[in-house]
């Protein structure tokens, strides 16, 4: 399965991705995780990305394409993947399609986890305390939400137009949301193999 996971900051995307990885045994490709590792290693890429991330803005498409292109060329990707945090705008969505077309591994399903804003703010406040992330202050969170609404939300429409989008109701417990995801994956892939 080649899955793109979409959702606002604090939608539970990362938590659900971890559960999916456990259940499905697919590689988890999180651009946030890759970037934070680069920052921690103080690599040139990490140095370029840190200030942008700390403001809650998007790291440049060029840098991101290099990062994701490299990761997607690793051999484990042949088993499928769960892509988390990429694409974040329409240009990245188009670039991803190109890379995956070359690899003959196109996206099969995009799952969008929908939550309301109040719930998101509460979750992020909890995560900031638990993980001490430097991009989880209130002002930065507000900026990340704005960037999401302006640049990332249209990515869902991009996949909807291709007939690849499934929306997941994201309120409720981690288990409840996870069950909805697994159900959506089963139905999505069952209907596909039925029509082949
Ligand atoms: P995340 O953990 O996915 O919320 O990502 C944390 C931060 O890393 C974001 O707020 C962005 O600054 C940066 N980032 C992650 N993925 C991308 C991406 N696909 N494009 C640009 N910036 C990204």
PDB file of N, CA and C in Angstrom, residues 104-187:
ATOM      1  N   UNK A 104       7.626   4.072 -10.633  1.00  0.00           N
ATOM      2  CA  UNK A 104       6.476   3.184 -10.904  1.00  0.00           C
ATOM      3  C   UNK A 104       5.784   2.744  -9.609  1.00  0.00           C
ATOM      4  N   UNK A 105       5.690   3.707  -8.688  1.00  0.00           N
ATOM      5  CA  UNK A 105       5.054   3.424  -7.383  1.00  0.00           C
ATOM      6  C   UNK A 105       4.065   4.540  -7.048  1.00  0.00           C
ATOM      7  N   UNK A 106       3.014   4.751  -7.845  1.00  0.00           N
ATOM      8  CA  UNK A 106       2.128   5.893  -7.594  1.00  0.00           C
ATOM      9  C   UNK A 106       1.363   5.793  -6.278  1.00  0.00           C
ATOM     10  N   UNK A 107       0.950   6.946  -5.766  1.00  0.00           N
ATOM     11  CA  UNK A 107       0.109   6.993  -4.563  1.00  0.00           C
ATOM     12  C   UNK A 107      -1.182   6.234  -4.857  1.00  0.00           C
ATOM     13  N   UNK A 108      -1.603   5.383  -3.909  1.00  0.00           N
ATOM     14  CA  UNK A 108      -2.838   4.623  -4.106  1.00  0.00           C
ATOM     15  C   UNK A 108      -4.012   5.204  -3.333  1.00  0.00           C
ATOM     16  N   UNK A 109      -3.704   5.819  -2.185  1.00  0.00           N
ATOM     17  CA  UNK A 109      -4.799   6.387  -1.390  1.00  0.00           C
ATOM     18  C   UNK A 109      -4.266   7.553  -0.545  1.00  0.00           C
ATOM     19  N   UNK A 110      -5.060   8.605  -0.459  1.00  0.00           N
ATOM     20  CA  UNK A 110      -4.739   9.728   0.431  1.00  0.00           C
ATOM     21  C   UNK A 110      -5.804   9.758   1.524  1.00  0.00           C
ATOM     22  N   UNK A 111      -5.347   9.713   2.773  1.00  0.00           N
ATOM     23  CA  UNK A 111      -6.277   9.743   3.898  1.00  0.00           C
ATOM     24  C   UNK A 111      -6.152  11.101   4.579  1.00  0.00           C
ATOM     25  N   UNK A 112      -7.269  11.790   4.675  1.00  0.00           N
ATOM     26  CA  UNK A 112      -7.257  13.106   5.322  1.00  0.00           C
ATOM     27  C   UNK A 112      -7.944  12.975   6.667  1.00  0.00           C
ATOM     28  N   UNK A 113      -7.222  13.237   7.766  1.00  0.00           N
ATOM     29  CA  UNK A 113      -7.826  13.168   9.098  1.00  0.00           C
ATOM     30  C   UNK A 113      -8.404  14.546   9.432  1.00  0.00           C
ATOM     31  N   UNK A 114      -9.723  14.604   9.577  1.00  0.00           N
ATOM     32  CA  UNK A 114     -10.407  15.878   9.847  1.00  0.00           C
ATOM     33  C   UNK A 114     -10.682  16.041  11.337  1.00  0.00           C
ATOM     34  N   UNK A 115     -10.238  17.162  11.897  1.00  0.00           N
ATOM     35  CA  UNK A 115     -10.564  17.478  13.302  1.00  0.00           C
ATOM     36  C   UNK A 115     -10.958  18.954  13.375  1.00  0.00           C
ATOM     37  N   UNK A 116     -11.690  19.343  14.417  1.00  0.00           N
ATOM     38  CA  UNK A 116     -12.002  20.769  14.525  1.00  0.00           C
ATOM     39  C   UNK A 116     -10.866  21.507  15.235  1.00  0.00           C
ATOM     40  N   UNK A 117     -10.849  22.830  15.022  1.00  0.00           N
ATOM     41  CA  UNK A 117      -9.686  23.612  15.446  1.00  0.00           C
ATOM     42  C   UNK A 117      -9.474  23.612  16.964  1.00  0.00           C
ATOM     43  N   UNK A 118     -10.593  23.622  17.710  1.00  0.00           N
ATOM     44  CA  UNK A 118     -10.494  23.653  19.175  1.00  0.00           C
ATOM     45  C   UNK A 118      -9.743  22.407  19.675  1.00  0.00           C
ATOM     46  N   UNK A 119     -10.110  21.258  19.106  1.00  0.00           N
ATOM     47  CA  UNK A 119      -9.468  20.003  19.501  1.00  0.00           C
ATOM     48  C   UNK A 119      -7.975  20.029  19.170  1.00  0.00           C
ATOM     49  N   UNK A 120      -7.658  20.599  18.005  1.00  0.00           N
ATOM     50  CA  UNK A 120      -6.269  20.678  17.562  1.00  0.00           C
ATOM     51  C   UNK A 120      -5.428  21.512  18.534  1.00  0.00           C
ATOM     52  N   UNK A 121      -5.962  22.666  18.941  1.00  0.00           N
ATOM     53  CA  UNK A 121      -5.210  23.544  19.837  1.00  0.00           C
ATOM     54  C   UNK A 121      -4.920  22.815  21.152  1.00  0.00           C
ATOM     55  N   UNK A 122      -5.927  22.098  21.650  1.00  0.00           N
ATOM     56  CA  UNK A 122      -5.730  21.359  22.907  1.00  0.00           C
ATOM     57  C   UNK A 122      -4.669  20.260  22.747  1.00  0.00           C
ATOM     58  N   UNK A 123      -4.733  19.549  21.635  1.00  0.00           N
ATOM     59  CA  UNK A 123      -3.755  18.467  21.414  1.00  0.00           C
ATOM     60  C   UNK A 123      -2.347  19.018  21.319  1.00  0.00           C
ATOM     61  N   UNK A 124      -2.205  20.140  20.614  1.00  0.00           N
ATOM     62  CA  UNK A 124      -0.865  20.690  20.415  1.00  0.00           C
ATOM     63  C   UNK A 124      -0.296  21.191  21.742  1.00  0.00           C
ATOM     64  N   UNK A 125      -1.157  21.796  22.559  1.00  0.00           N
ATOM     65  CA  UNK A 125      -0.688  22.268  23.865  1.00  0.00           C
ATOM     66  C   UNK A 125      -0.173  21.077  24.684  1.00  0.00           C
ATOM     67  N   UNK A 126      -0.896  19.956  24.617  1.00  0.00           N
ATOM     68  CA  UNK A 126      -0.475  18.740  25.332  1.00  0.00           C
ATOM     69  C   UNK A 126       0.840  18.212  24.800  1.00  0.00           C
ATOM     70  N   UNK A 127       0.998  18.216  23.484  1.00  0.00           N
ATOM     71  CA  UNK A 127       2.218  17.689  22.878  1.00  0.00           C
ATOM     72  C   UNK A 127       3.416  18.581  23.179  1.00  0.00           C
ATOM     73  N   UNK A 128       3.172  19.905  23.175  1.00  0.00           N
ATOM     74  CA  UNK A 128       4.269  20.837  23.464  1.00  0.00           C
ATOM     75  C   UNK A 128       4.863  20.522  24.823  1.00  0.00           C
ATOM     76  N   UNK A 129       3.962  20.262  25.785  1.00  0.00           N
ATOM     77  CA  UNK A 129       4.415  19.964  27.141  1.00  0.00           C
ATOM     78  C   UNK A 129       5.157  18.626  27.166  1.00  0.00           C
ATOM     79  N   UNK A 130       4.631  17.635  26.453  1.00  0.00           N
ATOM     80  CA  UNK A 130       5.209  16.287  26.509  1.00  0.00           C
ATOM     81  C   UNK A 130       6.543  16.178  25.773  1.00  0.00           C
ATOM     82  N   UNK A 131       6.661  16.846  24.635  1.00  0.00           N
ATOM     83  CA  UNK A 131       7.849  16.645  23.780  1.00  0.00           C
ATOM     84  C   UNK A 131       8.810  17.817  23.783  1.00  0.00           C
ATOM     85  N   UNK A 132       8.357  18.951  24.297  1.00  0.00           N
ATOM     86  CA  UNK A 132       9.215  20.137  24.314  1.00  0.00           C
ATOM     87  C   UNK A 132       9.632  20.573  22.922  1.00  0.00           C
ATOM     88  N   UNK A 133       8.722  20.479  21.941  1.00  0.00           N
ATOM     89  CA  UNK A 133       9.059  20.910  20.583  1.00  0.00           C
ATOM     90  C   UNK A 133       9.137  22.428  20.527  1.00  0.00           C
ATOM     91  N   UNK A 134      10.199  22.948  19.857  1.00  0.00           N
ATOM     92  CA  UNK A 134      10.392  24.401  19.838  1.00  0.00           C
ATOM     93  C   UNK A 134       9.429  25.093  18.878  1.00  0.00           C
ATOM     94  N   UNK A 135       8.700  24.302  18.045  1.00  0.00           N
ATOM     95  CA  UNK A 135       7.742  24.942  17.147  1.00  0.00           C
ATOM     96  C   UNK A 135       6.309  24.757  17.643  1.00  0.00           C
ATOM     97  N   UNK A 136       6.136  24.534  18.953  1.00  0.00           N
ATOM     98  CA  UNK A 136       4.802  24.354  19.500  1.00  0.00           C
ATOM     99  C   UNK A 136       4.365  25.487  20.429  1.00  0.00           C
ATOM    100  N   UNK A 137       4.994  26.672  20.332  1.00  0.00           N
ATOM    101  CA  UNK A 137       4.497  27.802  21.119  1.00  0.00           C
ATOM    102  C   UNK A 137       3.217  28.307  20.458  1.00  0.00           C
ATOM    103  N   UNK A 138       2.412  29.064  21.233  1.00  0.00           N
ATOM    104  CA  UNK A 138       1.090  29.439  20.720  1.00  0.00           C
ATOM    105  C   UNK A 138       1.184  30.221  19.404  1.00  0.00           C
ATOM    106  N   UNK A 139       2.110  31.170  19.359  1.00  0.00           N
ATOM    107  CA  UNK A 139       2.214  32.004  18.162  1.00  0.00           C
ATOM    108  C   UNK A 139       2.620  31.164  16.937  1.00  0.00           C
ATOM    109  N   UNK A 140       3.572  30.259  17.155  1.00  0.00           N
ATOM    110  CA  UNK A 140       4.044  29.430  16.041  1.00  0.00           C
ATOM    111  C   UNK A 140       2.939  28.460  15.607  1.00  0.00           C
ATOM    112  N   UNK A 141       2.207  27.940  16.588  1.00  0.00           N
ATOM    113  CA  UNK A 141       1.110  27.018  16.245  1.00  0.00           C
ATOM    114  C   UNK A 141       0.094  27.741  15.376  1.00  0.00           C
ATOM    115  N   UNK A 142      -0.229  28.988  15.751  1.00  0.00           N
ATOM    116  CA  UNK A 142      -1.195  29.752  14.959  1.00  0.00           C
ATOM    117  C   UNK A 142      -0.671  29.918  13.526  1.00  0.00           C
ATOM    118  N   UNK A 143       0.613  30.188  13.408  1.00  0.00           N
ATOM    119  CA  UNK A 143       1.210  30.345  12.080  1.00  0.00           C
ATOM    120  C   UNK A 143       1.141  29.030  11.293  1.00  0.00           C
ATOM    121  N   UNK A 144       1.421  27.932  11.973  1.00  0.00           N
ATOM    122  CA  UNK A 144       1.376  26.631  11.289  1.00  0.00           C
ATOM    123  C   UNK A 144      -0.042  26.328  10.805  1.00  0.00           C
ATOM    124  N   UNK A 145      -1.039  26.724  11.612  1.00  0.00           N
ATOM    125  CA  UNK A 145      -2.435  26.510  11.197  1.00  0.00           C
ATOM    126  C   UNK A 145      -2.754  27.359   9.965  1.00  0.00           C
ATOM    127  N   UNK A 146      -2.244  28.594   9.947  1.00  0.00           N
ATOM    128  CA  UNK A 146      -2.512  29.482   8.808  1.00  0.00           C
ATOM    129  C   UNK A 146      -1.855  28.909   7.537  1.00  0.00           C
ATOM    130  N   UNK A 147      -0.597  28.487   7.690  1.00  0.00           N
ATOM    131  CA  UNK A 147       0.122  27.893   6.551  1.00  0.00           C
ATOM    132  C   UNK A 147      -0.640  26.659   6.058  1.00  0.00           C
ATOM    133  N   UNK A 148      -1.146  25.876   7.002  1.00  0.00           N
ATOM    134  CA  UNK A 148      -1.896  24.674   6.630  1.00  0.00           C
ATOM    135  C   UNK A 148      -3.128  25.048   5.801  1.00  0.00           C
ATOM    136  N   UNK A 149      -3.916  26.013   6.331  1.00  0.00           N
ATOM    137  CA  UNK A 149      -5.160  26.390   5.640  1.00  0.00           C
ATOM    138  C   UNK A 149      -4.861  26.925   4.243  1.00  0.00           C
ATOM    139  N   UNK A 150      -3.828  27.744   4.130  1.00  0.00           N
ATOM    140  CA  UNK A 150      -3.553  28.406   2.847  1.00  0.00           C
ATOM    141  C   UNK A 150      -2.882  27.468   1.842  1.00  0.00           C
ATOM    142  N   UNK A 151      -1.917  26.682   2.312  1.00  0.00           N
ATOM    143  CA  UNK A 151      -1.087  25.924   1.366  1.00  0.00           C
ATOM    144  C   UNK A 151      -1.364  24.425   1.333  1.00  0.00           C
ATOM    145  N   UNK A 152      -1.671  23.849   2.503  1.00  0.00           N
ATOM    146  CA  UNK A 152      -1.765  22.385   2.552  1.00  0.00           C
ATOM    147  C   UNK A 152      -3.189  21.882   2.317  1.00  0.00           C
ATOM    148  N   UNK A 153      -4.194  22.632   2.797  1.00  0.00           N
ATOM    149  CA  UNK A 153      -5.575  22.159   2.624  1.00  0.00           C
ATOM    150  C   UNK A 153      -5.899  21.867   1.148  1.00  0.00           C
ATOM    151  N   UNK A 154      -5.433  22.691   0.184  1.00  0.00           N
ATOM    152  CA  UNK A 154      -5.745  22.388  -1.226  1.00  0.00           C
ATOM    153  C   UNK A 154      -5.191  21.048  -1.715  1.00  0.00           C
ATOM    154  N   UNK A 155      -4.225  20.490  -0.995  1.00  0.00           N
ATOM    155  CA  UNK A 155      -3.653  19.199  -1.425  1.00  0.00           C
ATOM    156  C   UNK A 155      -4.734  18.095  -1.363  1.00  0.00           C
ATOM    157  N   UNK A 156      -5.666  18.224  -0.402  1.00  0.00           N
ATOM    158  CA  UNK A 156      -6.751  17.235  -0.313  1.00  0.00           C
ATOM    159  C   UNK A 156      -7.580  17.273  -1.594  1.00  0.00           C
ATOM    160  N   UNK A 157      -7.858  18.486  -2.094  1.00  0.00           N
ATOM    161  CA  UNK A 157      -8.650  18.601  -3.338  1.00  0.00           C
ATOM    162  C   UNK A 157      -7.889  17.996  -4.515  1.00  0.00           C
ATOM    163  N   UNK A 158      -6.573  18.167  -4.500  1.00  0.00           N
ATOM    164  CA  UNK A 158      -5.729  17.609  -5.569  1.00  0.00           C
ATOM    165  C   UNK A 158      -5.950  16.088  -5.652  1.00  0.00           C
ATOM    166  N   UNK A 159      -5.928  15.422  -4.489  1.00  0.00           N
ATOM    167  CA  UNK A 159      -6.125  13.967  -4.499  1.00  0.00           C
ATOM    168  C   UNK A 159      -7.588  13.606  -4.757  1.00  0.00           C
ATOM    169  N   UNK A 160      -8.510  14.470  -4.289  1.00  0.00           N
ATOM    170  CA  UNK A 160      -9.937  14.199  -4.533  1.00  0.00           C
ATOM    171  C   UNK A 160     -10.197  14.175  -6.038  1.00  0.00           C
ATOM    172  N   UNK A 161      -9.587  15.135  -6.744  1.00  0.00           N
ATOM    173  CA  UNK A 161      -9.791  15.181  -8.204  1.00  0.00           C
ATOM    174  C   UNK A 161      -9.268  13.922  -8.889  1.00  0.00           C
ATOM    175  N   UNK A 162      -8.284  13.291  -8.299  1.00  0.00           N
ATOM    176  CA  UNK A 162      -7.753  12.049  -8.875  1.00  0.00           C
ATOM    177  C   UNK A 162      -8.531  10.825  -8.393  1.00  0.00           C
ATOM    178  N   UNK A 163      -9.532  11.064  -7.546  1.00  0.00           N
ATOM    179  CA  UNK A 163     -10.332   9.953  -7.027  1.00  0.00           C
ATOM    180  C   UNK A 163      -9.597   9.138  -5.971  1.00  0.00           C
ATOM    181  N   UNK A 164      -8.591   9.765  -5.319  1.00  0.00           N
ATOM    182  CA  UNK A 164      -7.764   9.010  -4.356  1.00  0.00           C
ATOM    183  C   UNK A 164      -8.020   9.396  -2.898  1.00  0.00           C
ATOM    184  N   UNK A 165      -8.895  10.396  -2.660  1.00  0.00           N
ATOM    185  CA  UNK A 165      -9.040  10.919  -1.294  1.00  0.00           C
ATOM    186  C   UNK A 165     -10.123  10.212  -0.495  1.00  0.00           C
ATOM    187  N   UNK A 166      -9.782   9.840   0.739  1.00  0.00           N
ATOM    188  CA  UNK A 166     -10.774   9.378   1.715  1.00  0.00           C
ATOM    189  C   UNK A 166     -10.638  10.245   2.957  1.00  0.00           C
ATOM    190  N   UNK A 167     -11.761  10.798   3.414  1.00  0.00           N
ATOM    191  CA  UNK A 167     -11.737  11.619   4.638  1.00  0.00           C
ATOM    192  C   UNK A 167     -12.058  10.759   5.855  1.00  0.00           C
ATOM    193  N   UNK A 168     -11.284  10.982   6.912  1.00  0.00           N
ATOM    194  CA  UNK A 168     -11.469  10.222   8.155  1.00  0.00           C
ATOM    195  C   UNK A 168     -11.922  11.198   9.236  1.00  0.00           C
ATOM    196  N   UNK A 169     -13.012  10.848   9.931  1.00  0.00           N
ATOM    197  CA  UNK A 169     -13.475  11.660  11.052  1.00  0.00           C
ATOM    198  C   UNK A 169     -12.458  11.497  12.194  1.00  0.00           C
ATOM    199  N   UNK A 170     -11.820  12.606  12.568  1.00  0.00           N
ATOM    200  CA  UNK A 170     -10.686  12.510  13.498  1.00  0.00           C
ATOM    201  C   UNK A 170     -11.003  12.760  14.960  1.00  0.00           C
ATOM    202  N   UNK A 171     -12.284  13.008  15.314  1.00  0.00           N
ATOM    203  CA  UNK A 171     -12.628  13.193  16.726  1.00  0.00           C
ATOM    204  C   UNK A 171     -12.729  11.817  17.386  1.00  0.00           C
ATOM    205  N   UNK A 172     -12.518  11.802  18.705  1.00  0.00           N
ATOM    206  CA  UNK A 172     -12.663  10.541  19.431  1.00  0.00           C
ATOM    207  C   UNK A 172     -11.303  10.019  19.868  1.00  0.00           C
ATOM    208  N   UNK A 173     -11.297   8.803  20.404  1.00  0.00           N
ATOM    209  CA  UNK A 173     -10.059   8.250  20.951  1.00  0.00           C
ATOM    210  C   UNK A 173      -9.124   7.832  19.813  1.00  0.00           C
ATOM    211  N   UNK A 174      -7.855   7.639  20.157  1.00  0.00           N
ATOM    212  CA  UNK A 174      -6.858   7.167  19.181  1.00  0.00           C
ATOM    213  C   UNK A 174      -7.338   5.852  18.566  1.00  0.00           C
ATOM    214  N   UNK A 175      -7.891   4.951  19.412  1.00  0.00           N
ATOM    215  CA  UNK A 175      -8.360   3.649  18.916  1.00  0.00           C
ATOM    216  C   UNK A 175      -9.502   3.795  17.918  1.00  0.00           C
ATOM    217  N   UNK A 176     -10.441   4.694  18.265  1.00  0.00           N
ATOM    218  CA  UNK A 176     -11.601   4.878  17.371  1.00  0.00           C
ATOM    219  C   UNK A 176     -11.155   5.384  16.004  1.00  0.00           C
ATOM    220  N   UNK A 177     -10.266   6.382  16.011  1.00  0.00           N
ATOM    221  CA  UNK A 177      -9.818   6.955  14.738  1.00  0.00           C
ATOM    222  C   UNK A 177      -9.034   5.900  13.957  1.00  0.00           C
ATOM    223  N   UNK A 178      -8.223   5.125  14.677  1.00  0.00           N
ATOM    224  CA  UNK A 178      -7.430   4.084  14.023  1.00  0.00           C
ATOM    225  C   UNK A 178      -8.345   3.051  13.340  1.00  0.00           C
ATOM    226  N   UNK A 179      -9.424   2.683  14.051  1.00  0.00           N
ATOM    227  CA  UNK A 179     -10.354   1.715  13.449  1.00  0.00           C
ATOM    228  C   UNK A 179     -10.984   2.273  12.176  1.00  0.00           C
ATOM    229  N   UNK A 180     -11.305   3.566  12.209  1.00  0.00           N
ATOM    230  CA  UNK A 180     -11.886   4.180  10.990  1.00  0.00           C
ATOM    231  C   UNK A 180     -10.881   4.127   9.844  1.00  0.00           C
ATOM    232  N   UNK A 181      -9.613   4.360  10.172  1.00  0.00           N
ATOM    233  CA  UNK A 181      -8.573   4.337   9.125  1.00  0.00           C
ATOM    234  C   UNK A 181      -8.451   2.936   8.536  1.00  0.00           C
ATOM    235  N   UNK A 182      -8.395   1.932   9.412  1.00  0.00           N
ATOM    236  CA  UNK A 182      -8.228   0.564   8.915  1.00  0.00           C
ATOM    237  C   UNK A 182      -9.433   0.143   8.069  1.00  0.00           C
ATOM    238  N   UNK A 183     -10.620   0.584   8.506  1.00  0.00           N
ATOM    239  CA  UNK A 183     -11.830   0.272   7.741  1.00  0.00           C
ATOM    240  C   UNK A 183     -11.756   0.932   6.362  1.00  0.00           C
ATOM    241  N   UNK A 184     -11.337   2.199   6.340  1.00  0.00           N
ATOM    242  CA  UNK A 184     -11.245   2.934   5.065  1.00  0.00           C
ATOM    243  C   UNK A 184     -10.232   2.265   4.142  1.00  0.00           C
ATOM    244  N   UNK A 185      -9.125   1.805   4.705  1.00  0.00           N
ATOM    245  CA  UNK A 185      -8.101   1.149   3.875  1.00  0.00           C
ATOM    246  C   UNK A 185      -8.643  -0.165   3.314  1.00  0.00           C
ATOM    247  N   UNK A 186      -9.309  -0.936   4.188  1.00  0.00           N
ATOM    248  CA  UNK A 186      -9.860  -2.214   3.725  1.00  0.00           C
ATOM    249  C   UNK A 186     -10.876  -1.990   2.612  1.00  0.00           C
ATOM    250  N   UNK A 187     -11.798  -1.026   2.823  1.00  0.00           N
ATOM    251  CA  UNK A 187     -12.823  -0.785   1.796  1.00  0.00           C
ATOM    252  C   UNK A 187     -12.180  -0.248   0.531  1.00  0.00           C
TER     253      UNK A 187
END
